[in-house]
Short mmCIF file of C-alpha atoms in Angstrom, two decimals:
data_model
loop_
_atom_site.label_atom_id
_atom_site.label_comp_id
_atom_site.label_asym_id
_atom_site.label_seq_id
_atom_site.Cartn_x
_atom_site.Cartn_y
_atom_site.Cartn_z
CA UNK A 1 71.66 153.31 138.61
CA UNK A 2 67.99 153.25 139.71
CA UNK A 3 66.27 150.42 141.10
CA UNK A 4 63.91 150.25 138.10
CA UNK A 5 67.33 150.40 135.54
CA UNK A 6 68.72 147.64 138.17
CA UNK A 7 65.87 145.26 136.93
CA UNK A 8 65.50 146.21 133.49
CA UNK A 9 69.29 144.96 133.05
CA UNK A 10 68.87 141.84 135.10
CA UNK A 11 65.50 140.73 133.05
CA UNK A 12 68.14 141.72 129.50
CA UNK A 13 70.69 139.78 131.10
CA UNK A 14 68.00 136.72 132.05
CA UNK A 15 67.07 137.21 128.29
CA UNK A 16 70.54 136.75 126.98
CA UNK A 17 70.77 133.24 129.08
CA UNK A 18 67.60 132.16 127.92
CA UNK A 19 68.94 132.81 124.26
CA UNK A 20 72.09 131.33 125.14
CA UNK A 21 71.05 128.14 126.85
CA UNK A 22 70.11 124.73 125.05
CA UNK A 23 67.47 123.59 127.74
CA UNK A 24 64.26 122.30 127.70
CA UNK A 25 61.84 124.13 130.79
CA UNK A 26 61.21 120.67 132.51
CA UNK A 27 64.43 120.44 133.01
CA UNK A 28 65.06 123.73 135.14
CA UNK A 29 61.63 122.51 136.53
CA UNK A 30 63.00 119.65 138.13
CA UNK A 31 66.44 121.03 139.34
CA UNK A 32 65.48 120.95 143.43
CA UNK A 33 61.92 120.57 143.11
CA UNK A 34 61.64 118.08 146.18
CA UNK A 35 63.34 120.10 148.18
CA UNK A 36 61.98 123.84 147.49
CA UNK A 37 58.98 125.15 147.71
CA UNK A 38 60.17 128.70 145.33
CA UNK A 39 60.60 127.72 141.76
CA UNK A 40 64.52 128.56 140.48
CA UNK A 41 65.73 132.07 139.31
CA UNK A 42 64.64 131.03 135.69
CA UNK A 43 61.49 129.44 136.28
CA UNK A 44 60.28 132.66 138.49
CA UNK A 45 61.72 134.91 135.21
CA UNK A 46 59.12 132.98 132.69
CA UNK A 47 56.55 133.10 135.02
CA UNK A 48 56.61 136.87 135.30
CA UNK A 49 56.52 137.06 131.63
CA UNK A 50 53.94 134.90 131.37
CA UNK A 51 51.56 136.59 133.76
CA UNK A 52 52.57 139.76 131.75
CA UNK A 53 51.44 138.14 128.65
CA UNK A 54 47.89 137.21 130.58
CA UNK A 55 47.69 140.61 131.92
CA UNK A 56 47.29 142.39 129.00
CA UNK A 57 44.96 139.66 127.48
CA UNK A 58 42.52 140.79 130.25
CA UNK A 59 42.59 138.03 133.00
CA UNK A 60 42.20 139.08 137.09
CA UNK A 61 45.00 138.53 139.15
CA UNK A 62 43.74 135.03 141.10
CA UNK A 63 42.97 133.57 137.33
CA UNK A 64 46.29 134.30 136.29
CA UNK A 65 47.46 132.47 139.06
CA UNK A 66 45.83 129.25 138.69
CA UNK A 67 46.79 129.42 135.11
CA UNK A 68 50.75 129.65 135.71
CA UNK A 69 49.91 126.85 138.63
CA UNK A 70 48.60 124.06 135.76
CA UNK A 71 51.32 125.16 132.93
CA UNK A 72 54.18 125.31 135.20
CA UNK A 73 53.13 122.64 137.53
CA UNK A 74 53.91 123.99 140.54
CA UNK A 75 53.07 122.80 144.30
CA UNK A 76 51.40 126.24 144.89
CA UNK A 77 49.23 129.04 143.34
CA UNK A 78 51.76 131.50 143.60
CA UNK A 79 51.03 134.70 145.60
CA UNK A 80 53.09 137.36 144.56
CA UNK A 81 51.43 137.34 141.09
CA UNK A 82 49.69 140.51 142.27
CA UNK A 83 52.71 142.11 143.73
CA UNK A 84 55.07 141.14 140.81
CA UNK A 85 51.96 142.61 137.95
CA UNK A 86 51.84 146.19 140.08
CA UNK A 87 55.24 145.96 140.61
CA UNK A 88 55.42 145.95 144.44
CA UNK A 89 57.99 143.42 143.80
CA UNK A 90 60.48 141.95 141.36
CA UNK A 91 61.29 138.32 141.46
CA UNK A 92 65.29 138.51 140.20
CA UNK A 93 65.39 141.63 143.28
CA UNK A 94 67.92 139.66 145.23
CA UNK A 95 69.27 137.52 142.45
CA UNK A 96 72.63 138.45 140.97
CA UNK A 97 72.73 137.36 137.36
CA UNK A 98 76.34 137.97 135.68
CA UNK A 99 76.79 139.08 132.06
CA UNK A 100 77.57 136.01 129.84
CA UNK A 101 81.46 136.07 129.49
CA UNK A 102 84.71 134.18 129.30
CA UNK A 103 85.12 133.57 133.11
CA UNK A 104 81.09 132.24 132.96
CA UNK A 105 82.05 129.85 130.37
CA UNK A 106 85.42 128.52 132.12
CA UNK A 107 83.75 128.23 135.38
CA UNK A 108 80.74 125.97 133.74
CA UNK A 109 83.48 123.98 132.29
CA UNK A 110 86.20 123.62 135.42
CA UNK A 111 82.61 122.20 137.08
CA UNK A 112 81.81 119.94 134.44
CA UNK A 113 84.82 118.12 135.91
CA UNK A 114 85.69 119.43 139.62
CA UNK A 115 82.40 121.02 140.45
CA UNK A 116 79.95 120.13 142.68
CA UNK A 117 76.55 122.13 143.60
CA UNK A 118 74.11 121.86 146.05
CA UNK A 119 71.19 123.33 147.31
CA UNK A 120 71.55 125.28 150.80
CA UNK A 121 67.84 125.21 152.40
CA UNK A 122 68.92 127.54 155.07
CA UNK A 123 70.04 130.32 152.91
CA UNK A 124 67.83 129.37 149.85
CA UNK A 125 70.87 129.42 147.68
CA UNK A 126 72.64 127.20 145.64
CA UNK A 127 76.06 126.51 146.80
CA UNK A 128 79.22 126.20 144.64
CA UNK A 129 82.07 124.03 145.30
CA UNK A 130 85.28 122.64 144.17
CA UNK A 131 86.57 120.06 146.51
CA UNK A 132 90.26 118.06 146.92
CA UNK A 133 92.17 120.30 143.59
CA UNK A 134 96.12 119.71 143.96
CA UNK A 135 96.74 122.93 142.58
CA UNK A 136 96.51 126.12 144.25
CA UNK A 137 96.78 128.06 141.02
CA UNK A 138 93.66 125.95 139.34
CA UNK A 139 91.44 127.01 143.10
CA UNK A 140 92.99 130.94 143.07
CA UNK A 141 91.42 131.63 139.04
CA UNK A 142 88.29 129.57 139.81
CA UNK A 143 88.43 132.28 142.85
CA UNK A 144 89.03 135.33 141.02
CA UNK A 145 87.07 134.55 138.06
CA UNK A 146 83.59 134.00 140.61
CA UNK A 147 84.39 137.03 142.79
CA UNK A 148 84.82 138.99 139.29
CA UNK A 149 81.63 137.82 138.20
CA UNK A 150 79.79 137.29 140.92
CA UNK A 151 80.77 139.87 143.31
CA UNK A 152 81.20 138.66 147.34
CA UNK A 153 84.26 136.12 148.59
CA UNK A 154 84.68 132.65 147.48
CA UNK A 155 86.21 131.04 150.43
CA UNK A 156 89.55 128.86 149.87
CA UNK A 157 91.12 126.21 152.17
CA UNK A 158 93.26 123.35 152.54
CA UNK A 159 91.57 119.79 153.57
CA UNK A 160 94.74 118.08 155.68
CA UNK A 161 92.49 115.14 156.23
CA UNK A 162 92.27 114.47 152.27
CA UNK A 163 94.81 116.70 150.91
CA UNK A 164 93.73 119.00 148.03
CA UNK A 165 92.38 122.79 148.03
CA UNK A 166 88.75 122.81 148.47
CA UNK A 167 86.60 126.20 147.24
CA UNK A 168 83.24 127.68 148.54
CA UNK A 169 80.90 130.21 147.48
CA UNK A 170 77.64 130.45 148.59
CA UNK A 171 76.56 133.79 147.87
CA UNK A 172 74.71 133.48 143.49
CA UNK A 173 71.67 131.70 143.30
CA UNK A 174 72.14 131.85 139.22
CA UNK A 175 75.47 130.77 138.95
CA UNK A 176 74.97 127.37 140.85
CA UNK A 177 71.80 126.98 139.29
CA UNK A 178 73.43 127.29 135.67
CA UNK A 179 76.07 124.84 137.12
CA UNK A 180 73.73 122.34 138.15
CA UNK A 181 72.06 122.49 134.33
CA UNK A 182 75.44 122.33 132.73
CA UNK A 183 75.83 119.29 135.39
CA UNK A 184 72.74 117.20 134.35
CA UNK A 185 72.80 118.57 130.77
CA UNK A 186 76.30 119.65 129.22
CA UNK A 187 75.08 120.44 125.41
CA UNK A 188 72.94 122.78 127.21
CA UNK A 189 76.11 125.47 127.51
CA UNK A 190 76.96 124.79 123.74
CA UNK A 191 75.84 128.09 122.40
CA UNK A 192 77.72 129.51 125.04
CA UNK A 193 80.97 127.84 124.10
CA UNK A 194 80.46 128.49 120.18
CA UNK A 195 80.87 132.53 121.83
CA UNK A 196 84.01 131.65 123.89
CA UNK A 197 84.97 128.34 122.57
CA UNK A 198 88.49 128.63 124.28
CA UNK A 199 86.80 128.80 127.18
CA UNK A 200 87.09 125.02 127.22
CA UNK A 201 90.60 125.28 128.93
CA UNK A 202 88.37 125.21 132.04
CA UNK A 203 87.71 121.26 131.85
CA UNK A 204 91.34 120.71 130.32
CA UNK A 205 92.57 122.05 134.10
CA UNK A 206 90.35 120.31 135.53
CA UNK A 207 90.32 116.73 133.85
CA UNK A 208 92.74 117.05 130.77
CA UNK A 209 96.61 116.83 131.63
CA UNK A 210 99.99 116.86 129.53
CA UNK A 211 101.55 112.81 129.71
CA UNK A 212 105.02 112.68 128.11
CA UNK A 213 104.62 109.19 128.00
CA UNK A 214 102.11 109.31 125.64
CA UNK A 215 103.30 113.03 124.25
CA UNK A 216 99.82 114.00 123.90
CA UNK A 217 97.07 115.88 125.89
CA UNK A 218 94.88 113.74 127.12
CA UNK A 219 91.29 114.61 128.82
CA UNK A 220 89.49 111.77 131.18
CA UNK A 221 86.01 112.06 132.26
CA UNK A 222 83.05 109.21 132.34
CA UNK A 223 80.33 110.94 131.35
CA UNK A 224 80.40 110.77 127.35
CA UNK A 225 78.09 113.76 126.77
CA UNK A 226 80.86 115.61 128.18
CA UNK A 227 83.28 114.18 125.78
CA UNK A 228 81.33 114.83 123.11
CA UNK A 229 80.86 118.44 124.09
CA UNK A 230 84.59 119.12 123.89
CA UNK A 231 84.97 117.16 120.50
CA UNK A 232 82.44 120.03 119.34
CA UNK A 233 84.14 122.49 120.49
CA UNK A 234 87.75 121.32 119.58
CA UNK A 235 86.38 121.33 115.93
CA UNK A 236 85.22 124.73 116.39
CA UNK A 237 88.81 125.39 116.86
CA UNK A 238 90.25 122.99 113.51
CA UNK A 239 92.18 121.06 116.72
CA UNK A 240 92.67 117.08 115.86
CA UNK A 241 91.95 115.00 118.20
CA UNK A 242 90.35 111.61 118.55
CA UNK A 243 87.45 110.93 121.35
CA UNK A 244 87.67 107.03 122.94
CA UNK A 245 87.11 104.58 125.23
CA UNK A 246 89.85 104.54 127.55
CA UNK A 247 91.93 101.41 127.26
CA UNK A 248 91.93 100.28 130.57
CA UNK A 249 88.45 101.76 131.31
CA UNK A 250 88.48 100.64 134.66
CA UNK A 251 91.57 101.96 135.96
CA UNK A 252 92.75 105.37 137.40
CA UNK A 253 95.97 107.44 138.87
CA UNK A 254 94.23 109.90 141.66
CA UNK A 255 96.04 112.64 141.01
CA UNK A 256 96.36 113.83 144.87
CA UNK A 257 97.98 110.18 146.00
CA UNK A 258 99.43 108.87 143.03
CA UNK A 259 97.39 105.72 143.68
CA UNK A 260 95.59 103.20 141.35
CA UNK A 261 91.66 102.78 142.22
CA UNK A 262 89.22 100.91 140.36
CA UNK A 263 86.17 103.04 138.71
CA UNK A 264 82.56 102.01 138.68
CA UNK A 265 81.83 103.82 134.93
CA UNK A 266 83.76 103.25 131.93
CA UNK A 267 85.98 105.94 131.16
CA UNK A 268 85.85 107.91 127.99
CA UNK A 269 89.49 110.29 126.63
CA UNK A 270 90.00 112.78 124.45
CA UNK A 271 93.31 112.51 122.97
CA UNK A 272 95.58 115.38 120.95
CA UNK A 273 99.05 115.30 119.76
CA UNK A 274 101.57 115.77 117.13
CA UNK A 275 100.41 118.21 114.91
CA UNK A 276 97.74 119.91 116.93
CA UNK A 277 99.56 119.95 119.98
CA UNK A 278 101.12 123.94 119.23
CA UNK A 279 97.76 124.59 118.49
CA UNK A 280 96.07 123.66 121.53
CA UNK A 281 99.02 125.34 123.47
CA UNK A 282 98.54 128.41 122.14
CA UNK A 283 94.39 128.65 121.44
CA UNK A 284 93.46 126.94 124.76
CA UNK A 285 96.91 125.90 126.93
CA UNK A 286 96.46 125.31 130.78
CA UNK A 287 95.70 127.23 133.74
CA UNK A 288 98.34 125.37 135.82
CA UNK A 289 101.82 126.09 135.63
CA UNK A 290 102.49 122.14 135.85
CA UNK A 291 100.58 120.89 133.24
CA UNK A 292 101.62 124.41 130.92
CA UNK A 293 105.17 123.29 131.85
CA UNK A 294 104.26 119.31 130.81
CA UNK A 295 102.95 120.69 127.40
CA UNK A 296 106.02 122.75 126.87
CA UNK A 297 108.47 119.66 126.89
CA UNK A 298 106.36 118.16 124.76
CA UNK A 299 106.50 120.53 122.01
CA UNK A 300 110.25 120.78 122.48
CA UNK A 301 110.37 117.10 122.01
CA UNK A 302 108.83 117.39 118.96
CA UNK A 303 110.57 119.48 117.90
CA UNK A 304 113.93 117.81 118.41
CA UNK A 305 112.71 115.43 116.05
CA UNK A 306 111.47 117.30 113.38
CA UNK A 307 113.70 114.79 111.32
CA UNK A 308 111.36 112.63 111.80
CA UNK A 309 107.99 112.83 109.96
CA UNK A 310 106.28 110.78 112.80
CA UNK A 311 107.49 113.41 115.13
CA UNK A 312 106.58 116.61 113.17
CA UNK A 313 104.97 119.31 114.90
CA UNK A 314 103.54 122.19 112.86
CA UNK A 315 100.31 124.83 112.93
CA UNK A 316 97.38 123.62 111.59
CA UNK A 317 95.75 125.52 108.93
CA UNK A 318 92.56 127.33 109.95
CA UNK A 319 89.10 125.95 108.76
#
């Protein structure tokens, strides 16, 4: 593949994103902007076609460039207007944007819950990170899903001062950057979901767990935009389930300790059992051999008691 067939697929690939993504451009604006001087992958994309658009309307290079200043409110008249219009340059060269998948999808969602992103001035990247995960299965798909999309090695360890797996990549300036906008926005990856809507397991190992106390799958998290993000999806699905506030809202098990600790935010669950439970197992199910094998007993539980009503487990009909 030539260079020029290298860019045409990474601005069709930048299109399908664009497409894809519920955002709003001051939002992508404002992702690092007190700390860079470079706009984000996306914000450089729109800018190129927007100087294309002035191009062929007849403007001169330096106009242009105190146009895209004003709409795009940048710090600086950007300089490589010229060199992007005759193209000298490209400004996704050096990005690497993946094809909108599965593994995309289940990595937005594992960082809804686990994920952390960051901005690494040195490099001018945007670091990826999943810190403190009990479960080395969880940390090795997280790995092999990035490295599949991404290309380069996500970097896995084991924190003896905390306890808990802890993941790195550093190397796809479009990945974190999508993370951090799934972070401050989670409807924003919506569209995305309604493509790969089981792609939701990704928060389930990451936040949602299988209690046989309860006998239900239950998913904890404190930001209710997230909740309500997998109640849409869950009905994409025809899986019951009832979003709540968590009855003791201040009150958690870490999962690494076993240890109570008081939380600062209310907590918010999603909770699904009885006769949605099979369905969940088999549509979405667990990434974790420990919470697949949780799930498992519970369904056989059920299903011991399919004498009683109140116990019945059965396949919900599709919508």
């Amino acid at each position: 593949m030539t260079i020029d067939q290298r860019i045409h697929e990474k601005e069709r690939m930048m299109e399908m994103w664009l497409k894809l993504l519920d955002i709003d451009i001051d939002d992508v604006r404002s992702i690092d902007a007190e700390k860079r001087v470079t706009p984000t992958p996306i914000v450089k994309y729109l800018l190129l076609k927007r100087a294309r658009q002035l191009r062929t309307k007849g403007y001169g290079y330096l106009k242009i460039a105190k146009i895209l200043k004003d709409e795009f409110r940048l710090r600086h008249t950007p300089k490589t207007v010229y060199f992007w219009l005759t193209n000298k340059t490209h400004p996704l060269t050096n990005i690497k944007i993946p094809q909108p998948s599965y593994d995309i999808a289940y990595i937005l969602c594992a960082g809804l819950g686990d994920g952390a992103t960051a901005y690494a001035k040195t490099r001018g990247v945007r670091k990826i990170s999943f810190d403190h995960i009990k479960d080395i299965d969880f940390v090795l798909t997280l790995k092999h899903k990035i490295e599949k999309c991404c290309g380069a090695t996500a970097i896995v360890r084991y924190d003896d001062k905390r306890g808990g797996y802890c993941l790195d990549y550093d190397d796809s300036t479009f990945l974190g950057y999508l993370l951090a906008i799934t972070k401050r926005k989670p409807s924003a990856i919506f569209p995305l979901l309604r493509r790969y809507p089981t792609a939701i397991r990704g928060i389930f190992d990451a936040d949602g767990g299988a209690y046989e106390d309860s006998k239900a799958v239950l998913l904890y998290n404190t930001n209710i935009e997230v909740i309500k993000l997998v109640s849409n999806v869950l009905k994409l699905l025809n899986i019951h389930h009832i979003p709540r506030p968590r009855t003791h809202a201040d009150s958690m098990i870490d999962p690494r300790t076993g240890k109570a600790y008081q939380t600062k935010n209310k907590i918010f669950e999603i909770y699904i059992c009885r006769c949605c439970l099979l369905r969940f197992r088999t549509l979405i199910g667990f990434s974790i051999k420990r919470k697949l094998e949780a799930v498992d007993k519970i369904i056989q539980y059920r299903r011991e008691k399919m004498g009683d009503e109140r116990h019945k487990i059965r396949w919900c009909p599709p919508s």
